[in-house]
PDB file of C-alpha atoms and ligand atoms in Angstrom:
ATOM      1  CA  MET A   1      92.809  82.054 -91.020  1.00 98.00           C
ATOM      2  CA  GLN A   2      90.812  83.355 -94.246  1.00 98.00           C
ATOM      3  CA  LEU A   3      93.092  84.235 -97.369  1.00 98.00           C
ATOM      4  CA  PHE A   4      91.985  86.940 -99.439  1.00 98.00           C
ATOM      5  CA  GLU A   5      93.556  87.801-103.020  1.00 98.00           C
ATOM      6  CA  THR A   6      91.738  90.654-104.287  1.00 98.00           C
ATOM      7  CA  ILE A   7      91.538  93.851-102.770  1.00 98.00           C
ATOM      8  CA  ASP A   8      87.425  94.103-102.712  1.00 98.00           C
ATOM      9  CA  THR A   9      87.416  90.614-100.543  1.00 98.00           C
ATOM     10  CA  MET A  10      89.949  91.745 -98.376  1.00 98.00           C
ATOM     11  CA  ARG A  11      88.560  95.519 -98.013  1.00 97.00           C
ATOM     12  CA  ASP A  12      85.123  93.957 -97.406  1.00 97.00           C
ATOM     13  CA  LYS A  13      86.416  91.651 -94.524  1.00 96.00           C
ATOM     14  CA  SER A  14      88.465  93.935 -93.017  1.00 94.00           C
ATOM     15  CA  ARG A  15      85.516  96.595 -92.751  1.00 94.00           C
ATOM     16  CA  ALA A  16      83.287  94.173 -91.530  1.00 93.00           C
ATOM     17  CA  TRP A  17      85.715  94.148 -88.479  1.00 91.00           C
ATOM     18  CA  ARG A  18      85.954  97.274 -88.163  1.00 88.00           C
ATOM     19  CA  ARG A  19      82.476  97.891 -87.839  1.00 92.00           C
ATOM     20  CA  LYS A  20      82.494  95.371 -84.899  1.00 94.00           C
ATOM     21  CA  ASN A  21      84.586  98.151 -82.858  1.00 92.00           C
ATOM     22  CA  LYS A  22      87.974  95.796 -82.920  1.00 93.00           C
ATOM     23  CA  ARG A  23      91.094  96.952 -82.463  1.00 95.00           C
ATOM     24  CA  PHE A  24      92.522  95.825 -86.080  1.00 96.00           C
ATOM     25  CA  GLY A  25      96.351  95.268 -86.173  1.00 98.00           C
ATOM     26  CA  PHE A  26      98.246  94.702 -89.433  1.00 98.00           C
ATOM     27  CA  VAL A  27     101.709  92.775 -90.412  1.00 99.00           C
ATOM     28  CA  PRO A  28     103.040  93.633 -93.797  1.00 98.00           C
ATOM     29  CA  THR A  29     105.550  91.218 -94.964  1.00 98.00           C
ATOM     30  CA  MET A  30     107.359  89.618 -98.040  1.00 98.00           C
ATOM     31  CA  GLY A  31     106.844  86.116 -96.677  1.00 98.00           C
ATOM     32  CA  ALA A  32     109.766  83.554 -96.281  1.00 98.00           C
ATOM     33  CA  LEU A  33     108.558  84.147 -92.632  1.00 98.00           C
ATOM     34  CA  HIS A  34     111.148  83.774 -89.809  1.00 98.00           C
ATOM     35  CA  GLU A  35     110.877  84.634 -85.864  1.00 98.00           C
ATOM     36  CA  GLY A  36     111.750  88.024 -86.986  1.00 98.00           C
ATOM     37  CA  HIS A  37     108.397  88.421 -88.750  1.00 98.00           C
ATOM     38  CA  LEU A  38     106.453  86.194 -85.931  1.00 98.00           C
ATOM     39  CA  SER A  39     107.767  88.175 -83.258  1.00 98.00           C
ATOM     40  CA  LEU A  40     105.266  91.370 -85.209  1.00 98.00           C
ATOM     41  CA  VAL A  41     102.705  89.212 -85.224  1.00 99.00           C
ATOM     42  CA  ARG A  42     102.972  88.278 -81.731  1.00 98.00           C
ATOM     43  CA  ALA A  43     102.930  91.999 -80.588  1.00 98.00           C
ATOM     44  CA  ALA A  44      99.538  92.694 -82.973  1.00 98.00           C
ATOM     45  CA  LYS A  45      98.008  89.727 -81.109  1.00 98.00           C
ATOM     46  CA  ALA A  46      98.603  91.196 -77.939  1.00 98.00           C
ATOM     47  CA  GLN A  47      98.021  94.624 -78.754  1.00 98.00           C
ATOM     48  CA  CYS A  48      94.730  94.353 -80.888  1.00 98.00           C
ATOM     49  CA  ASP A  49      91.518  92.077 -81.147  1.00 97.00           C
ATOM     50  CA  VAL A  50      92.039  90.758 -84.521  1.00 97.00           C
ATOM     51  CA  VAL A  51      94.881  90.457 -86.810  1.00 98.00           C
ATOM     52  CA  ALA A  52      95.490  90.500 -90.760  1.00 98.00           C
ATOM     53  CA  ALA A  53      99.022  89.921 -92.167  1.00 98.00           C
ATOM     54  CA  SER A  54      99.999  90.572 -95.808  1.00 99.00           C
ATOM     55  CA  ILE A  55     102.536  88.178 -97.988  1.00 98.00           C
ATOM     56  CA  PHE A  56     103.558  90.558-101.125  1.00 98.00           C
ATOM     57  CA  VAL A  57     107.182  90.341-102.821  1.00 98.00           C
ATOM     58  CA  ASN A  58     106.778  94.039-104.254  1.00 98.00           C
ATOM     59  CA  PRO A  59     108.401  94.421-107.345  1.00 98.00           C
ATOM     60  CA  THR A  60     108.667  98.152-106.864  1.00 97.00           C
ATOM     61  CA  GLN A  61     111.140  98.110-104.293  1.00 98.00           C
ATOM     62  CA  PHE A  62     113.281  95.792-106.181  1.00 97.00           C
ATOM     63  CA  GLY A  63     116.136  96.968-108.048  1.00 96.00           C
ATOM     64  CA  PRO A  64     116.387  96.092-111.907  1.00 94.00           C
ATOM     65  CA  ASN A  65     119.717  93.725-111.157  1.00 92.00           C
ATOM     66  CA  GLU A  66     118.375  92.757-107.422  1.00 96.00           C
ATOM     67  CA  ASP A  67     116.768  89.540-106.079  1.00 96.00           C
ATOM     68  CA  PHE A  68     112.999  89.936-106.925  1.00 97.00           C
ATOM     69  CA  SER A  69     112.788  86.613-108.987  1.00 96.00           C
ATOM     70  CA  LYS A  70     114.722  84.898-106.823  1.00 95.00           C
ATOM     71  CA  TYR A  71     113.276  86.000-103.727  1.00 97.00           C
ATOM     72  CA  PRO A  72     112.637  83.092-101.446  1.00 97.00           C
ATOM     73  CA  ARG A  73     108.945  82.309-101.576  1.00 97.00           C
ATOM     74  CA  THR A  74     107.316  79.501 -98.707  1.00 98.00           C
ATOM     75  CA  PHE A  75     104.157  80.550 -98.872  1.00 98.00           C
ATOM     76  CA  GLU A  76     102.276  77.353 -97.489  1.00 98.00           C
ATOM     77  CA  ARG A  77     104.614  77.239 -94.718  1.00 98.00           C
ATOM     78  CA  ASP A  78     104.019  80.697 -94.010  1.00 98.00           C
ATOM     79  CA  CYS A  79     100.026  80.116 -93.927  1.00 98.00           C
ATOM     80  CA  GLU A  80     100.825  77.637 -91.302  1.00 98.00           C
ATOM     81  CA  LEU A  81     102.911  79.802 -89.011  1.00 98.00           C
ATOM     82  CA  LEU A  82     100.400  82.732 -89.425  1.00 98.00           C
ATOM     83  CA  GLU A  83      97.754  80.302 -88.990  1.00 98.00           C
ATOM     84  CA  ASN A  84      99.098  79.033 -85.376  1.00 98.00           C
ATOM     85  CA  GLU A  85      99.934  82.561 -84.450  1.00 98.00           C
ATOM     86  CA  GLY A  86      96.394  83.171 -84.380  1.00 98.00           C
ATOM     87  CA  VAL A  87      96.222  85.303 -87.345  1.00 98.00           C
ATOM     88  CA  SER A  88      92.863  85.910 -88.784  1.00 98.00           C
ATOM     89  CA  MET A  89      93.503  87.279 -92.278  1.00 98.00           C
ATOM     90  CA  LEU A  90      95.569  86.776 -94.669  1.00 98.00           C
ATOM     91  CA  PHE A  91      96.114  88.990 -97.653  1.00 98.00           C
ATOM     92  CA  ALA A  92      98.389  87.874-100.581  1.00 98.00           C
ATOM     93  CA  PRO A  93      97.581  89.570-103.650  1.00 98.00           C
ATOM     94  CA  THR A  94      99.377  88.813-107.327  1.00 98.00           C
ATOM     95  CA  VAL A  95     101.518  91.427-108.694  1.00 98.00           C
ATOM     96  CA  GLU A  96      98.596  92.215-111.019  1.00 97.00           C
ATOM     97  CA  GLU A  97      96.106  92.407-108.537  1.00 98.00           C
ATOM     98  CA  MET A  98      98.254  95.331-106.759  1.00 98.00           C
ATOM     99  CA  TYR A  99      99.695  96.896-109.977  1.00 98.00           C
ATOM    100  CA  PRO A 100      96.711  97.670-112.542  1.00 95.00           C
ATOM    101  CA  PRO A 101      97.865  98.465-116.035  1.00 96.00           C
ATOM    102  CA  ARG A 102      99.142 101.704-116.521  1.00 95.00           C
ATOM    103  CA  ALA A 103      99.543 102.594-112.556  1.00 95.00           C
ATOM    104  CA  VAL A 104     101.680 105.268-112.622  1.00 95.00           C
ATOM    105  CA  THR A 105     101.157 106.853-108.903  1.00 97.00           C
ATOM    106  CA  TYR A 106     104.054 106.576-106.248  1.00 98.00           C
ATOM    107  CA  VAL A 107     104.472 107.890-102.941  1.00 98.00           C
ATOM    108  CA  THR A 108     107.894 109.416-102.213  1.00 98.00           C
ATOM    109  CA  VAL A 109     109.145 110.828 -99.032  1.00 98.00           C
ATOM    110  CA  GLU A 110     111.415 113.141-100.395  1.00 97.00           C
ATOM    111  CA  GLY A 111     114.634 114.092 -98.490  1.00 96.00           C
ATOM    112  CA  MET A 112     114.545 110.713 -96.490  1.00 97.00           C
ATOM    113  CA  SER A 113     114.278 108.238 -99.392  1.00 97.00           C
ATOM    114  CA  GLU A 114     117.586 108.969-100.640  1.00 96.00           C
ATOM    115  CA  LYS A 115     119.426 108.282 -97.494  1.00 95.00           C
ATOM    116  CA  LEU A 116     120.869 104.898 -96.127  1.00 95.00           C
ATOM    117  CA  CYS A 117     119.479 101.957 -98.502  1.00 95.00           C
ATOM    118  CA  GLY A 118     117.747 104.582-100.525  1.00 95.00           C
ATOM    119  CA  ASN A 119     121.250 105.784-101.408  1.00 94.00           C
ATOM    120  CA  SER A 120     122.290 101.672-102.667  1.00 93.00           C
ATOM    121  CA  ARG A 121     119.101 101.079-103.956  1.00 96.00           C
ATOM    122  CA  PRO A 122     117.824 104.152-105.883  1.00 96.00           C
ATOM    123  CA  GLY A 123     113.990 103.771-105.584  1.00 97.00           C
ATOM    124  CA  HIS A 124     113.699 101.329-103.150  1.00 98.00           C
ATOM    125  CA  PHE A 125     111.909 103.400-100.416  1.00 98.00           C
ATOM    126  CA  ARG A 126     109.675 104.794-103.288  1.00 98.00           C
ATOM    127  CA  GLY A 127     108.496 101.207-103.776  1.00 98.00           C
ATOM    128  CA  VAL A 128     107.954 100.605-100.218  1.00 98.00           C
ATOM    129  CA  THR A 129     106.344 103.865 -99.228  1.00 98.00           C
ATOM    130  CA  THR A 130     104.133 103.304-102.178  1.00 98.00           C
ATOM    131  CA  VAL A 131     103.017  99.567-101.485  1.00 98.00           C
ATOM    132  CA  VAL A 132     102.852 100.518 -97.797  1.00 99.00           C
ATOM    133  CA  SER A 133     100.189 103.438 -98.260  1.00 98.00           C
ATOM    134  CA  LYS A 134      98.252 100.941-100.977  1.00 98.00           C
ATOM    135  CA  LEU A 135      98.137  98.419 -98.431  1.00 98.00           C
ATOM    136  CA  PHE A 136      96.738 100.734 -95.621  1.00 98.00           C
ATOM    137  CA  ASN A 137      94.398 101.685 -98.026  1.00 98.00           C
ATOM    138  CA  ILE A 138      93.195  98.264 -99.110  1.00 98.00           C
ATOM    139  CA  VAL A 139      93.161  97.213 -95.189  1.00 98.00           C
ATOM    140  CA  GLU A 140      92.254 100.004 -93.283  1.00 97.00           C
ATOM    141  CA  PRO A 141      94.312  98.513 -89.607  1.00 97.00           C
ATOM    142  CA  ASP A 142      94.135 100.670 -86.801  1.00 97.00           C
ATOM    143  CA  VAL A 143      97.829 100.282 -86.103  1.00 98.00           C
ATOM    144  CA  ALA A 144     100.477  98.449 -88.131  1.00 98.00           C
ATOM    145  CA  PHE A 145     103.168  96.630 -86.487  1.00 99.00           C
ATOM    146  CA  PHE A 146     106.983  97.094 -88.303  1.00 99.00           C
ATOM    147  CA  GLY A 147     110.609  95.445 -87.303  1.00 98.00           C
ATOM    148  CA  GLN A 148     113.378  97.900 -86.442  1.00 98.00           C
ATOM    149  CA  LYS A 149     115.326  95.861 -88.057  1.00 98.00           C
ATOM    150  CA  ASP A 150     114.376  98.027 -90.791  1.00 98.00           C
ATOM    151  CA  ALA A 151     115.007 101.253 -89.113  1.00 98.00           C
ATOM    152  CA  ALA A 152     114.840 103.518 -92.138  1.00 98.00           C
ATOM    153  CA  GLN A 153     111.735 102.089 -93.481  1.00 98.00           C
ATOM    154  CA  VAL A 154     110.066 102.608 -89.860  1.00 98.00           C
ATOM    155  CA  ALA A 155     111.174 106.285 -89.924  1.00 98.00           C
ATOM    156  CA  ILE A 156     110.221 106.930 -93.804  1.00 98.00           C
ATOM    157  CA  ILE A 157     106.684 105.481 -92.729  1.00 98.00           C
ATOM    158  CA  ARG A 158     106.204 106.979 -90.006  1.00 98.00           C
ATOM    159  CA  ARG A 159     106.507 110.217 -91.774  1.00 98.00           C
ATOM    160  CA  MET A 160     104.664 109.699 -94.421  1.00 98.00           C
ATOM    161  CA  VAL A 161     101.644 108.908 -92.183  1.00 98.00           C
ATOM    162  CA  ARG A 162     102.339 111.935 -90.488  1.00 98.00           C
ATOM    163  CA  ASP A 163     102.864 113.913 -93.858  1.00 98.00           C
ATOM    164  CA  LEU A 164      99.731 112.086 -95.146  1.00 98.00           C
ATOM    165  CA  ASN A 165      97.599 112.176 -92.306  1.00 98.00           C
ATOM    166  CA  ILE A 166      96.907 108.437 -92.739  1.00 98.00           C
ATOM    167  CA  PRO A 167      94.672 107.386 -89.930  1.00 98.00           C
ATOM    168  CA  VAL A 168      97.262 104.409 -89.012  1.00 98.00           C
ATOM    169  CA  GLU A 169      99.336 104.156 -85.703  1.00 98.00           C
ATOM    170  CA  ILE A 170     102.892 102.539 -86.215  1.00 98.00           C
ATOM    171  CA  VAL A 171     104.533 100.036 -84.092  1.00 98.00           C
ATOM    172  CA  ALA A 172     108.287  99.013 -84.211  1.00 98.00           C
ATOM    173  CA  CYS A 173     109.100  95.927 -82.790  1.00 98.00           C
ATOM    174  CA  PRO A 174     112.772  95.375 -81.363  1.00 98.00           C
ATOM    175  CA  ILE A 175     115.310  93.145 -83.611  1.00 98.00           C
ATOM    176  CA  VAL A 176     114.729  89.410 -83.495  1.00 98.00           C
ATOM    177  CA  ARG A 177     118.739  87.864 -83.563  1.00 98.00           C
ATOM    178  CA  GLU A 178     119.644  84.548 -83.939  1.00 98.00           C
ATOM    179  CA  THR A 179     121.741  82.895 -80.982  1.00 98.00           C
ATOM    180  CA  ASP A 180     124.978  84.092 -82.314  1.00 98.00           C
ATOM    181  CA  GLY A 181     123.517  87.744 -82.919  1.00 98.00           C
ATOM    182  CA  LEU A 182     123.045  87.805 -86.485  1.00 98.00           C
ATOM    183  CA  ALA A 183     119.978  89.631 -87.043  1.00 98.00           C
ATOM    184  CA  MET A 184     116.968  87.557 -88.739  1.00 98.00           C
ATOM    185  CA  SER A 185     116.564  88.050 -92.635  1.00 98.00           C
ATOM    186  CA  SER A 186     114.813  86.186 -95.287  1.00 96.00           C
ATOM    187  CA  ARG A 187     117.882  86.659 -97.013  1.00 97.00           C
ATOM    188  CA  ASN A 188     120.008  85.211 -94.515  1.00 98.00           C
ATOM    189  CA  ALA A 189     118.905  81.896 -96.510  1.00 96.00           C
ATOM    190  CA  TYR A 190     121.116  82.876 -99.765  1.00 97.00           C
ATOM    191  CA  LEU A 191     124.227  82.848 -97.150  1.00 98.00           C
ATOM    192  CA  ASP A 192     127.115  79.728 -97.870  1.00 98.00           C
ATOM    193  CA  PRO A 193     128.301  78.443 -94.259  1.00 98.00           C
ATOM    194  CA  GLN A 194     131.335  80.745 -95.003  1.00 97.00           C
ATOM    195  CA  GLN A 195     129.313  84.098 -95.870  1.00 98.00           C
ATOM    196  CA  ARG A 196     127.278  83.214 -92.763  1.00 98.00           C
ATOM    197  CA  LYS A 197     130.393  83.295 -90.331  1.00 98.00           C
ATOM    198  CA  ALA A 198     131.391  86.326 -92.152  1.00 98.00           C
ATOM    199  CA  ALA A 199     128.252  87.889 -91.757  1.00 98.00           C
ATOM    200  CA  LEU A 200     128.718  88.110 -87.888  1.00 98.00           C
ATOM    201  CA  VAL A 201     130.889  91.084 -88.657  1.00 98.00           C
ATOM    202  CA  LEU A 202     127.604  93.125 -89.225  1.00 98.00           C
ATOM    203  CA  SER A 203     126.163  92.557 -85.297  1.00 98.00           C
ATOM    204  CA  ARG A 204     129.888  92.746 -84.011  1.00 98.00           C
ATOM    205  CA  SER A 205     130.679  96.383 -85.644  1.00 98.00           C
ATOM    206  CA  LEU A 206     127.526  97.425 -83.811  1.00 98.00           C
ATOM    207  CA  LYS A 207     128.321  95.764 -80.816  1.00 98.00           C
ATOM    208  CA  GLU A 208     131.953  97.236 -80.373  1.00 98.00           C
ATOM    209  CA  ALA A 209     130.167 100.693 -81.018  1.00 98.00           C
ATOM    210  CA  GLN A 210     128.264 100.392 -78.247  1.00 98.00           C
ATOM    211  CA  VAL A 211     131.232  99.138 -75.971  1.00 98.00           C
ATOM    212  CA  LEU A 212     132.912 102.195 -77.168  1.00 98.00           C
ATOM    213  CA  TYR A 213     129.525 104.366 -76.395  1.00 98.00           C
ATOM    214  CA  GLN A 214     129.647 102.859 -73.257  1.00 98.00           C
ATOM    215  CA  GLN A 215     133.606 103.903 -72.447  1.00 98.00           C
ATOM    216  CA  GLY A 216     132.406 107.327 -72.766  1.00 98.00           C
ATOM    217  CA  VAL A 217     133.044 108.067 -76.803  1.00 98.00           C
ATOM    218  CA  ARG A 218     130.296 110.609 -77.433  1.00 98.00           C
ATOM    219  CA  ASP A 219     132.131 111.500 -81.078  1.00 98.00           C
ATOM    220  CA  ALA A 220     130.283 109.440 -84.378  1.00 98.00           C
ATOM    221  CA  GLN A 221     133.500 109.388 -86.259  1.00 98.00           C
ATOM    222  CA  PRO A 222     135.638 106.974 -84.368  1.00 97.00           C
ATOM    223  CA  LEU A 223     132.884 104.505 -84.093  1.00 98.00           C
ATOM    224  CA  ILE A 224     132.312 104.990 -87.792  1.00 98.00           C
ATOM    225  CA  ASP A 225     136.308 104.405 -88.161  1.00 98.00           C
ATOM    226  CA  HIS A 226     136.489 101.364 -86.056  1.00 98.00           C
ATOM    227  CA  SER A 227     134.004  99.511 -87.443  1.00 98.00           C
ATOM    228  CA  LYS A 228     135.503 100.420 -91.241  1.00 97.00           C
ATOM    229  CA  GLU A 229     138.807  98.611 -89.817  1.00 98.00           C
ATOM    230  CA  MET A 230     136.277  95.898 -88.607  1.00 98.00           C
ATOM    231  CA  PHE A 231     135.485  95.363 -91.806  1.00 98.00           C
ATOM    232  CA  ALA A 232     138.735  96.021 -93.749  1.00 97.00           C
ATOM    233  CA  GLN A 233     139.875  92.682 -91.573  1.00 97.00           C
ATOM    234  CA  GLN A 234     136.874  90.855 -92.986  1.00 96.00           C
ATOM    235  CA  PRO A 235     137.233  90.928 -96.757  1.00 93.00           C
ATOM    236  CA  SER A 236     134.451  88.736 -97.230  1.00 96.00           C
ATOM    237  CA  ALA A 237     131.982  91.197 -96.174  1.00 98.00           C
ATOM    238  CA  ARG A 238     132.091  94.376 -98.159  1.00 98.00           C
ATOM    239  CA  LEU A 239     130.811  97.390 -96.073  1.00 98.00           C
ATOM    240  CA  ASP A 240     128.139  99.290 -98.185  1.00 97.00           C
ATOM    241  CA  TYR A 241     127.348 102.031 -95.229  1.00 97.00           C
ATOM    242  CA  PHE A 242     128.032 102.502 -91.470  1.00 98.00           C
ATOM    243  CA  GLU A 243     126.213 105.305 -90.476  1.00 98.00           C
ATOM    244  CA  ILE A 244     125.290 107.289 -87.177  1.00 98.00           C
ATOM    245  CA  ILE A 245     122.053 109.488 -87.704  1.00 98.00           C
ATOM    246  CA  HIS A 246     119.070 110.686 -85.985  1.00 98.00           C
ATOM    247  CA  PRO A 247     116.191 108.311 -85.900  1.00 98.00           C
ATOM    248  CA  ALA A 248     113.357 109.966 -86.856  1.00 98.00           C
ATOM    249  CA  THR A 249     115.197 112.691 -89.704  1.00 97.00           C
ATOM    250  CA  LEU A 250     117.990 110.006 -90.963  1.00 98.00           C
ATOM    251  CA  GLU A 251     120.419 113.015 -90.781  1.00 97.00           C
ATOM    252  CA  PRO A 252     124.031 112.247 -89.714  1.00 97.00           C
ATOM    253  CA  VAL A 253     124.932 113.121 -86.007  1.00 98.00           C
ATOM    254  CA  GLU A 254     128.537 113.953 -85.164  1.00 98.00           C
ATOM    255  CA  LYS A 255     127.954 113.428 -81.586  1.00 98.00           C
ATOM    256  CA  ILE A 256     125.727 110.911 -79.728  1.00 98.00           C
ATOM    257  CA  ILE A 257     123.729 113.013 -76.997  1.00 95.00           C
ATOM    258  CA  SER A 258     120.382 112.112 -77.602  1.00 96.00           C
ATOM    259  CA  PRO A 259     118.875 108.870 -79.340  1.00 97.00           C
ATOM    260  CA  SER A 260     121.242 107.649 -82.311  1.00 98.00           C
ATOM    261  CA  LEU A 261     120.957 105.160 -84.674  1.00 98.00           C
ATOM    262  CA  VAL A 262     123.623 103.269 -85.803  1.00 98.00           C
ATOM    263  CA  ALA A 263     122.752 101.655 -88.987  1.00 98.00           C
ATOM    264  CA  VAL A 264     124.987  99.213 -91.192  1.00 98.00           C
ATOM    265  CA  ALA A 265     124.745  97.331 -94.209  1.00 98.00           C
ATOM    266  CA  ALA A 266     127.178  94.955 -96.014  1.00 98.00           C
ATOM    267  CA  TYR A 267     127.529  92.648 -98.852  1.00 98.00           C
ATOM    268  CA  LEU A 268     128.577  88.926 -98.653  1.00 98.00           C
ATOM    269  CA  GLY A 269     128.606  88.079-101.990  1.00 97.00           C
ATOM    270  CA  THR A 270     125.684  89.401-103.678  1.00 96.00           C
ATOM    271  CA  THR A 271     123.323  89.190-100.739  1.00 97.00           C
ATOM    272  CA  ARG A 272     123.000  92.798 -98.529  1.00 97.00           C
ATOM    273  CA  LEU A 273     122.219  92.685 -95.095  1.00 98.00           C
ATOM    274  CA  ILE A 274     121.488  95.243 -92.472  1.00 98.00           C
ATOM    275  CA  ASP A 275     121.471  95.842 -88.933  1.00 98.00           C
ATOM    276  CA  ASN A 276     121.440  98.605 -86.638  1.00 98.00           C
ATOM    277  CA  ILE A 277     121.247  99.494 -82.958  1.00 98.00           C
ATOM    278  CA  VAL A 278     120.228 102.537 -80.982  1.00 98.00           C
ATOM    279  CA  LEU A 279     122.929 104.249 -78.778  1.00 98.00           C
ATOM    280  CA  GLY A 280     121.930 106.861 -76.052  1.00 93.00           C
TER     281      GLY A 280
HETATM  282  P1  AMP B   1     110.130  91.644 -95.407  1.00 90.47           P
HETATM  283  O1  AMP B   1     109.196  90.538 -95.320  1.00 90.47           O
HETATM  284  O2  AMP B   1     111.686  91.798 -95.048  1.00 90.47           O
HETATM  285  O3  AMP B   1     109.492  92.884 -95.694  1.00 90.47           O
HETATM  286  O4  AMP B   1     110.048  92.172 -93.416  1.00 90.47           O
HETATM  287  C1  AMP B   1     108.467  92.136 -93.251  1.00 90.47           C
HETATM  288  C2  AMP B   1     108.809  93.199 -91.638  1.00 90.47           C
HETATM  289  O5  AMP B   1     109.310  91.965 -90.697  1.00 90.47           O
HETATM  290  C3  AMP B   1     109.383  94.202 -91.654  1.00 90.47           C
HETATM  291  O6  AMP B   1     108.441  95.516 -90.675  1.00 90.47           O
HETATM  292  C4  AMP B   1     110.445  94.145 -91.158  1.00 90.47           C
HETATM  293  O7  AMP B   1     111.395  95.150 -90.525  1.00 90.47           O
HETATM  294  C5  AMP B   1     110.247  92.838 -90.126  1.00 90.47           C
HETATM  295  N1  AMP B   1     111.282  92.040 -89.830  1.00 90.47           N
HETATM  296  C6  AMP B   1     112.431  91.425 -90.586  1.00 90.47           C
HETATM  297  N2  AMP B   1     113.442  90.815 -90.084  1.00 90.47           N
HETATM  298  C7  AMP B   1     113.339  90.986 -88.849  1.00 90.47           C
HETATM  299  C8  AMP B   1     114.042  90.821 -87.336  1.00 90.47           C
HETATM  300  N3  AMP B   1     114.981  90.263 -87.529  1.00 90.47           N
HETATM  301  N4  AMP B   1     113.452  91.264 -86.259  1.00 90.47           N
HETATM  302  C9  AMP B   1     112.240  92.127 -86.193  1.00 90.47           C
HETATM  303  N5  AMP B   1     111.549  92.637 -87.454  1.00 90.47           N
HETATM  304  C10 AMP B   1     111.984  91.892 -88.515  1.00 90.47           C
END
């Protein structure tokens, strides 16, 4: 695996691959890799001739009081994991390389960026869409792989790619979970044992929504009410949102008559976790 820290060297190499007519896959990450990230790499390997990954903890998607500086960084281990999965290129730029002085241009997917996590983390999705469009411009992949774990992110990136005619195909990969159901996340490392246990209320609330749906409930509100009750009984977890929305527009749905995204976010102490499931 070749490591690139500058935009020019990364772009030269990816263009060289593209000239060979190779189908070029890309997996953007913030590092602290786990099986969820590796599942994206494996999907990319299965569908592409050559795979690049990136590790960049993107400051513009963190709010001023969020965990940018303490976000877990495990670069050497990450490199080993990516190398073992057969990744050919790793792009790992510094913040200064990605954001030169006086960089003032942002990409915003209006009307979607304020929804779900965008509501509780103002500016978060603007940071995501800005960095992802920059990464697409640098790496120029044919296909990019994202996790369904960040379902709103997938919807917003798909819309950005469509609206801006970015020539990249977006593939969403299923959520990888721990054996007890907790969605894997780099932030799970922040949890103490008691919070780790309490964190199961996220996946359980989604499972119970699924059971109610399977029993024939189609109205969104009773599912939302039921989940709020579950959170009320788990005081170690503070519910941020539990919403049922259209998976492409992120608009709330009142009745689940076509595939609908059930998305939850909650705080365990200061750690914010998200999860989701698609019903219908
Ligand atoms: P991050 O490093 O958190 O920015 O995540 C990089 C990519 O990995 C994103 O596309 C995430 O959606 C994806 N990802 C993170 N956790 C999981 C998971 N548990 N299952 C599947 N994909 C994941």
